[in-house]
Short mmCIF file of C-alpha atoms and ligand atoms in Angstrom, two decimals:
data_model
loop_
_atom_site.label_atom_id
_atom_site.label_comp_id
_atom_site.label_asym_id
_atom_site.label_seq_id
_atom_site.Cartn_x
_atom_site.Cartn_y
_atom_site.Cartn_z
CA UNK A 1066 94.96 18.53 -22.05
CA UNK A 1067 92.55 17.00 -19.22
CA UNK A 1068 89.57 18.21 -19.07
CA UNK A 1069 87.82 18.03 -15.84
CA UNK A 1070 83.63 19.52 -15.23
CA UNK A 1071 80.66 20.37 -13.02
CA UNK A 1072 78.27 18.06 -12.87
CA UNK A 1073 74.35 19.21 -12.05
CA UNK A 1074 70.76 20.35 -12.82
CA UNK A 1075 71.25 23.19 -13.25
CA UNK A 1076 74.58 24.03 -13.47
CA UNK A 1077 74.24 27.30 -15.67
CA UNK A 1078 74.80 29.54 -12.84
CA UNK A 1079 78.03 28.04 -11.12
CA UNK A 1080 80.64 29.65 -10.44
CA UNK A 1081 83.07 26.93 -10.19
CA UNK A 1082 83.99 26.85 -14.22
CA UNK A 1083 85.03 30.50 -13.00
CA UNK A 1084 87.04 29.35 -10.36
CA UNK A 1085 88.73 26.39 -11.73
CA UNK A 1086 89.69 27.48 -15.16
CA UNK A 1087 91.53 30.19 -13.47
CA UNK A 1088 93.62 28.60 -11.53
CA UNK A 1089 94.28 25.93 -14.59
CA UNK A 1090 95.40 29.70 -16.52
CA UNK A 1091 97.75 31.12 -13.56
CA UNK A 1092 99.30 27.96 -12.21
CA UNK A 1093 100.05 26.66 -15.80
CA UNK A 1094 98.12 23.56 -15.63
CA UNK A 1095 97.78 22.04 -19.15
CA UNK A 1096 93.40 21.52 -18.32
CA UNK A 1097 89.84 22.87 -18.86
CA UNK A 1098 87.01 22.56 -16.50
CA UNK A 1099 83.42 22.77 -17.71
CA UNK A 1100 79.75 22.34 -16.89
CA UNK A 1101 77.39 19.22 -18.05
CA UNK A 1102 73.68 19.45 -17.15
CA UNK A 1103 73.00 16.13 -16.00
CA UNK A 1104 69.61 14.24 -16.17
CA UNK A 1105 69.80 11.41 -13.83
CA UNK A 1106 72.12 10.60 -11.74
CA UNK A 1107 72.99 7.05 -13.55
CA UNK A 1108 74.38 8.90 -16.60
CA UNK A 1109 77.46 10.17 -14.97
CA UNK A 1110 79.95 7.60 -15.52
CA UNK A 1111 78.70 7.28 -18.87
CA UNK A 1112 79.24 10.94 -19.29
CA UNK A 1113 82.28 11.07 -17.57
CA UNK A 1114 83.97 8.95 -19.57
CA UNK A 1115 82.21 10.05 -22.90
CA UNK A 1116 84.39 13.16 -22.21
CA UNK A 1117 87.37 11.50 -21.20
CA UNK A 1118 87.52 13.69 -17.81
CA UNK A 1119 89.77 13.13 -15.27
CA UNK A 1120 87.87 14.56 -12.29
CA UNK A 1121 84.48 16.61 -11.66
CA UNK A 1122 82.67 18.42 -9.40
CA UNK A 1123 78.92 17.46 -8.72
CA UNK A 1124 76.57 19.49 -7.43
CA UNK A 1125 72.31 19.76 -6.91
CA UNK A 1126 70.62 17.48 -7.08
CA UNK A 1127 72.90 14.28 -6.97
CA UNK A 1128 75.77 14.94 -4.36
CA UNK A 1129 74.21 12.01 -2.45
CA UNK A 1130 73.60 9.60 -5.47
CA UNK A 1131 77.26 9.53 -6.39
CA UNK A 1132 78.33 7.87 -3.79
CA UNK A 1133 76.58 5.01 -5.30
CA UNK A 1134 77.64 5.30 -8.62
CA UNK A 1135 81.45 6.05 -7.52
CA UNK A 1136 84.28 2.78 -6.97
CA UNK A 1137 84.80 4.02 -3.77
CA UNK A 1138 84.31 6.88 -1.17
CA UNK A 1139 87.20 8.01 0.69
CA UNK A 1140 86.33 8.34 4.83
CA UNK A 1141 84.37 11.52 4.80
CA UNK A 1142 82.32 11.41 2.08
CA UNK A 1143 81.49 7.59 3.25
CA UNK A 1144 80.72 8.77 6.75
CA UNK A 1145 78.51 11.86 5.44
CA UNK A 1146 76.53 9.88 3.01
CA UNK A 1147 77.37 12.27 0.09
CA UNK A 1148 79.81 13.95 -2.33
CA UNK A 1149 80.74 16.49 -4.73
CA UNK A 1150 84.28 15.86 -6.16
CA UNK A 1151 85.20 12.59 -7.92
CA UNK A 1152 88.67 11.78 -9.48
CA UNK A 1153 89.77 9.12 -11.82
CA UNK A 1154 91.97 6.79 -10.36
CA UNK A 1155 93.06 3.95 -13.18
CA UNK A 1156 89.83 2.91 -13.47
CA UNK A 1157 88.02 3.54 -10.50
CA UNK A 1158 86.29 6.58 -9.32
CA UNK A 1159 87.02 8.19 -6.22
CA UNK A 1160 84.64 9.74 -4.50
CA UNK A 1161 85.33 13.19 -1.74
CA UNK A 1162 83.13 15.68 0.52
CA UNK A 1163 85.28 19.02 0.19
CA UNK A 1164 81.67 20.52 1.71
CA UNK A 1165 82.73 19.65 4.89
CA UNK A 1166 86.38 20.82 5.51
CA UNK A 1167 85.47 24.15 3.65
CA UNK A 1168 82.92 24.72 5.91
CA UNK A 1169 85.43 24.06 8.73
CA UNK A 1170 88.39 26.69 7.08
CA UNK A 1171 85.25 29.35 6.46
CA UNK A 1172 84.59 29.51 9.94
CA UNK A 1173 88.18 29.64 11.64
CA UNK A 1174 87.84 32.88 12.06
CA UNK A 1175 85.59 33.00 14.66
CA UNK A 1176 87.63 30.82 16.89
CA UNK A 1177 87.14 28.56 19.91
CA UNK A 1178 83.48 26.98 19.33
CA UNK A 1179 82.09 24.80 22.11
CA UNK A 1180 78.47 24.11 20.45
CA UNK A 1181 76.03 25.09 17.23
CA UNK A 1182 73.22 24.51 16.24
CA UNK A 1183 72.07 23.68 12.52
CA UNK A 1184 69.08 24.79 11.11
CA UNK A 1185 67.74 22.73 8.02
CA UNK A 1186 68.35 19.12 8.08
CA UNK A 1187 69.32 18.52 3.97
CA UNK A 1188 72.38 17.32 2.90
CA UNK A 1189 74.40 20.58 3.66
CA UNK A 1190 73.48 20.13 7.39
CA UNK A 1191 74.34 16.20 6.92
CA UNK A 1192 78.21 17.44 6.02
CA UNK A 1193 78.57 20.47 8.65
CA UNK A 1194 77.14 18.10 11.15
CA UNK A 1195 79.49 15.56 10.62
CA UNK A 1196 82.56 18.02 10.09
CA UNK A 1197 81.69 19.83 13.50
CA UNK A 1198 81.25 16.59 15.17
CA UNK A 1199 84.68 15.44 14.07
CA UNK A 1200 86.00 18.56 15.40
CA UNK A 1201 84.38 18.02 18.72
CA UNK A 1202 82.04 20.48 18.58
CA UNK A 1203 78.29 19.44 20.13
CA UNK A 1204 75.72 19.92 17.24
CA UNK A 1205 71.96 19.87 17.54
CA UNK A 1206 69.63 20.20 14.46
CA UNK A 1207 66.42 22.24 13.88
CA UNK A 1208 64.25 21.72 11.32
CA UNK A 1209 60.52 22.65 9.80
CA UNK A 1210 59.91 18.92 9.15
CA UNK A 1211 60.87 15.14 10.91
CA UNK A 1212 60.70 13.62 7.63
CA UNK A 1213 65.03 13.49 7.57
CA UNK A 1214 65.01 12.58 10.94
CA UNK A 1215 66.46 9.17 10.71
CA UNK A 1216 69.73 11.34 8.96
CA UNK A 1217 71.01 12.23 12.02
CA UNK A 1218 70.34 9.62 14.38
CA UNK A 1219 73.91 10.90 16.40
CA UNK A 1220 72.57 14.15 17.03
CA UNK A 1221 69.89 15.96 19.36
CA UNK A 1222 67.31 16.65 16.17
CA UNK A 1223 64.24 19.13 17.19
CA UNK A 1224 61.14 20.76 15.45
CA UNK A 1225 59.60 24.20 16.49
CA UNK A 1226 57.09 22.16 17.91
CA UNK A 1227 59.83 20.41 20.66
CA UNK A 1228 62.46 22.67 20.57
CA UNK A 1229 63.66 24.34 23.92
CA UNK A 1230 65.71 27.37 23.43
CA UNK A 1231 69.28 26.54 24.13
CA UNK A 1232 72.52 28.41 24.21
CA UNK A 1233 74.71 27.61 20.82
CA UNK A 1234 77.75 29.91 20.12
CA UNK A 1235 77.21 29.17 16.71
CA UNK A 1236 73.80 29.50 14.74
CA UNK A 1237 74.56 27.18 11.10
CA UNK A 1238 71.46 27.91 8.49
CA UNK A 1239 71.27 25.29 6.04
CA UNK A 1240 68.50 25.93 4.50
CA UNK A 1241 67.74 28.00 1.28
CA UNK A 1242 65.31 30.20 3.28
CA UNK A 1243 65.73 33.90 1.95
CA UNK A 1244 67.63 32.99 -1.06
CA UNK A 1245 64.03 33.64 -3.62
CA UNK A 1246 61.92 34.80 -0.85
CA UNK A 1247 61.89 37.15 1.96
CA UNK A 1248 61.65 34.01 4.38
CA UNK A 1249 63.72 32.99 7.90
CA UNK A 1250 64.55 29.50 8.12
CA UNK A 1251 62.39 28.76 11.06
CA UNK A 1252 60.29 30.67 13.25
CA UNK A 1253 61.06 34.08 14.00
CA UNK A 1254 60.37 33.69 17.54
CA UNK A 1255 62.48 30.69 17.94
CA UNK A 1256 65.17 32.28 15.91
CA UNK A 1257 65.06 35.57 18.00
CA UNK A 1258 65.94 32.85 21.42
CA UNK A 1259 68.50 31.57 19.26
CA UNK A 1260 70.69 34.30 17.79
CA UNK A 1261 70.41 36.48 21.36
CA UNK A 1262 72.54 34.54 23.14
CA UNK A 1263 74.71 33.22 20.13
CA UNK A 1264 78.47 34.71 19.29
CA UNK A 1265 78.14 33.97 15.73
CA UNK A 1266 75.90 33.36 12.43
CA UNK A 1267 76.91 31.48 9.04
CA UNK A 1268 74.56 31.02 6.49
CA UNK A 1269 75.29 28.33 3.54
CA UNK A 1270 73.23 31.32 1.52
CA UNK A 1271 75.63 32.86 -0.47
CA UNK A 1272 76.00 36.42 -3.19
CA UNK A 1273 72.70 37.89 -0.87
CA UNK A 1274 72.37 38.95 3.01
CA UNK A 1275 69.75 36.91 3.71
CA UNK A 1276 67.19 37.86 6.39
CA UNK A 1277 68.68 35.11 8.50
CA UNK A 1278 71.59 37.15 7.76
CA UNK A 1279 70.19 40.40 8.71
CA UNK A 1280 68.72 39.60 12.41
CA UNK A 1281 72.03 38.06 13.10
CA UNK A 1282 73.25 41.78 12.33
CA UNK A 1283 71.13 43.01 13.86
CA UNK A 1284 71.48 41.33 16.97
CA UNK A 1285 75.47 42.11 16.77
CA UNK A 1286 76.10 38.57 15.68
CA UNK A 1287 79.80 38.15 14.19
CA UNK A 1288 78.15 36.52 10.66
CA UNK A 1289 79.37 35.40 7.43
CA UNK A 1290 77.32 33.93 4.41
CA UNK A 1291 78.26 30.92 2.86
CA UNK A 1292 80.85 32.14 -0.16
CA UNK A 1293 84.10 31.45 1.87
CA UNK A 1294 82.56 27.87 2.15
CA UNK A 1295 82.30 27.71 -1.37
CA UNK A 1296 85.91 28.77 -1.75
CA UNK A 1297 87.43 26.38 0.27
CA UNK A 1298 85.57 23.64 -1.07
CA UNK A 1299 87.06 24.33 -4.87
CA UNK A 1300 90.22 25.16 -3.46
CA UNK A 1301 90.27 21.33 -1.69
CA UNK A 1302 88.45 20.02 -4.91
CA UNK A 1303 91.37 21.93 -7.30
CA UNK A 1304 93.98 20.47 -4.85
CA UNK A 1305 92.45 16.61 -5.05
CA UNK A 1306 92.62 17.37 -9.03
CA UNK A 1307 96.07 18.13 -9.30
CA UNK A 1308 97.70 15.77 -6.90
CA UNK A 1309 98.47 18.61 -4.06
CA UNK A 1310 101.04 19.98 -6.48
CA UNK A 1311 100.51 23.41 -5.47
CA UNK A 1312 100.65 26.12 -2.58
CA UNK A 1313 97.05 25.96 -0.89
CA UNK A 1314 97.47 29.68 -0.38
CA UNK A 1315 98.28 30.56 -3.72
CA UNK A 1316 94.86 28.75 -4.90
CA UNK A 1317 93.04 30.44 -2.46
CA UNK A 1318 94.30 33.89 -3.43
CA UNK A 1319 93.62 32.92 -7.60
CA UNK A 1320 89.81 32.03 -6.36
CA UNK A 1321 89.14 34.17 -4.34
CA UNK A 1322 89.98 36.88 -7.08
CA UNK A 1323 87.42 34.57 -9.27
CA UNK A 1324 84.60 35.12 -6.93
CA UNK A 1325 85.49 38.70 -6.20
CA UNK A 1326 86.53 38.34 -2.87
CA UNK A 1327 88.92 39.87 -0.75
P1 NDP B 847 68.50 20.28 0.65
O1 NDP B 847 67.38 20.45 -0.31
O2 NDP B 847 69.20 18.96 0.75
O3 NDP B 847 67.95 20.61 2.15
C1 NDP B 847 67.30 21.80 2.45
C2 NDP B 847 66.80 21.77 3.91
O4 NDP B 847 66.22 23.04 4.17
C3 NDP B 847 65.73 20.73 4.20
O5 NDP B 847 65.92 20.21 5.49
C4 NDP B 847 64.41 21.52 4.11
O6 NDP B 847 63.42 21.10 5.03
C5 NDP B 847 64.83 22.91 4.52
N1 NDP B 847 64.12 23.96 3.78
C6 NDP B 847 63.95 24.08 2.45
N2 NDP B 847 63.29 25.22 2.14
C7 NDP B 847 63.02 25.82 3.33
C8 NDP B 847 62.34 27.02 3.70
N3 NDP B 847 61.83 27.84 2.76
N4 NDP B 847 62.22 27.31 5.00
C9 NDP B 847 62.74 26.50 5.96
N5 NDP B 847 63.40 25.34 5.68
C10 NDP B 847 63.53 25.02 4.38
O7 NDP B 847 69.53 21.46 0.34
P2 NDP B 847 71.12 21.49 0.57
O8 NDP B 847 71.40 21.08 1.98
O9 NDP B 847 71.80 20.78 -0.52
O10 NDP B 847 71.44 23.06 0.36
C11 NDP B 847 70.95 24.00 1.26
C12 NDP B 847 71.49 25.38 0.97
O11 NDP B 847 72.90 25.41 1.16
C13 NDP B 847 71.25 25.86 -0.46
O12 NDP B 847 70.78 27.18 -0.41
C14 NDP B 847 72.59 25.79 -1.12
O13 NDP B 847 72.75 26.78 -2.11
C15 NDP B 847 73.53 26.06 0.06
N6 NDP B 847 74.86 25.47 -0.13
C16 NDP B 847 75.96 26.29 -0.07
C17 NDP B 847 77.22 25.78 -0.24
C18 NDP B 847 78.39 26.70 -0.17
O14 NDP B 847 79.49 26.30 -0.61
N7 NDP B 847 78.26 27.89 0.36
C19 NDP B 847 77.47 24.33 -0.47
C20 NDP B 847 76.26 23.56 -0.50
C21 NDP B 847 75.00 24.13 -0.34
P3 NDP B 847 62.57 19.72 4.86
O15 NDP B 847 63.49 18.66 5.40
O16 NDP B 847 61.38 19.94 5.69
O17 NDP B 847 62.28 19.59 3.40
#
């Protein structure tokens, strides 16, 4: 059997054990997938070949740090600066961003987008940015703080104190505003400029409507939160464990019934 895990502090809560383990059960894949609460990032090889796996997930706080500890990086992940699916290759780890292209296939369904921007500048926006970049899609970044400036040296990167409202068909939140609090990601007044004369809303938030959420409803905002994102990237991650061996539609439709989706 391989045996294949999430890697993360914490990892209690994921859902990807969920998602993974059924689609081992319905496509007949001999495999297990599991959860290991990590303490440093240094520890993961170790544990990663402690428990013989053959691939993992990793998630908060050390999706950047693996890229380090990992043989190599293929393009993406390289290019973003982080990761959160490795495979076993002989000896060598691989490292992947599914982040990215999930994001992409969660928001097909709005259509043509000419610009966004991306509020929250952690390593979330670091993978949309790049992703929506690639796809030739002009991305600026708002953020409470400069201090992750120097992340995004390709892109127009603004504070509330410099921003000047823009027009973005897309508005990206990044941040975990509203996810334990009753907070907006940035100022509501700024925010307000924002969503008004934006088509659509995505928030990385997922499970609650967040009140980033809500104003973009409010404002008649075509919105979605962030649990199609994490879909796609376990449906990618599932595919990079088992070769591409199986219909990407027929994954979808086994995690999306572990998530509860329709
Ligand atoms: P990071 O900690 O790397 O970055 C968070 C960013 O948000 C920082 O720029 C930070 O600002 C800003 N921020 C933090 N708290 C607040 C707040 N209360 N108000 C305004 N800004 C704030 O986080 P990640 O990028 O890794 O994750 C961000 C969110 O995305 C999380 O909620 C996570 O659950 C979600 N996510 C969802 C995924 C999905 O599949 N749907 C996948 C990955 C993440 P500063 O720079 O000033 O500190």
């Amino acid at each position: 059997m391989k045996k294949f895990a999430l890697f993360g502090n914490p990892v209690a809560h994921s859902k990807s054990p969920r998602m993974h383990n059924l689609a081992f059960q319905n496509l007949f894949v001999d495999a297990f997938y599991g959860r290991i609460l990590l303490e440093t990032s240094d520890l993961l090889i170790e544990k990663f070949n402690f428990f013989n796996l053959s691939g993992a997930n990793v998630t908060v706080p050390f999706k950047e740090n693996i890229i380090q500890v990992c043989h190599e990086a293929h393009e993406d992940a390289r290019s973003i600066g982080a990761a959160n699916t490795i495979i076993k290759q002989g000896d060598n780890m691989i490292a992947y961003n599914t982040d990215a292209p999930g994001f992409m296939l969660a928001i097909k369904e709005f259509g043509k987008i000419n610009n966004a921007i991306i509020i929250g500048a952690g390593g979330t926006a670091r993978a949309i940015s790049y992703i929506l970049n690639k796809n030739n899609i002009k991305v600026d970044i708002l953020n409470r703080s400069d201090k992750k400036r120097n992340n995004f040296v390709n892109f127009d990167f603004y504070t509330p104190q410099n921003f000047k409202i823009k027009t973005y068909d897309l508005v990206i939140n990044t941040t975990p505003a509203g996810l334990i609090n009753n907070e907006l990601p940035i100022n509501k007044e700024i925010l307000i400029d924002i969503i008004k004369n934006a088509k659509f809303a995505f928030d990385a938030v997922y499970d609650i409507e967040t009140p980033f959420l809500n104003l973009a409803k409010f404002y008649s905002l075509k919105y979605k939160d962030g649990k199609d994102m994490l879909l796609y990237q376990g449906v990618l991650a599932f595919n990079i464990f088992t070769s591409n061996k199986f219909d990407f539609s027929k994954v979808e439709q086994i995690m999306r019934f572990a998530l509860d989706l329709k």
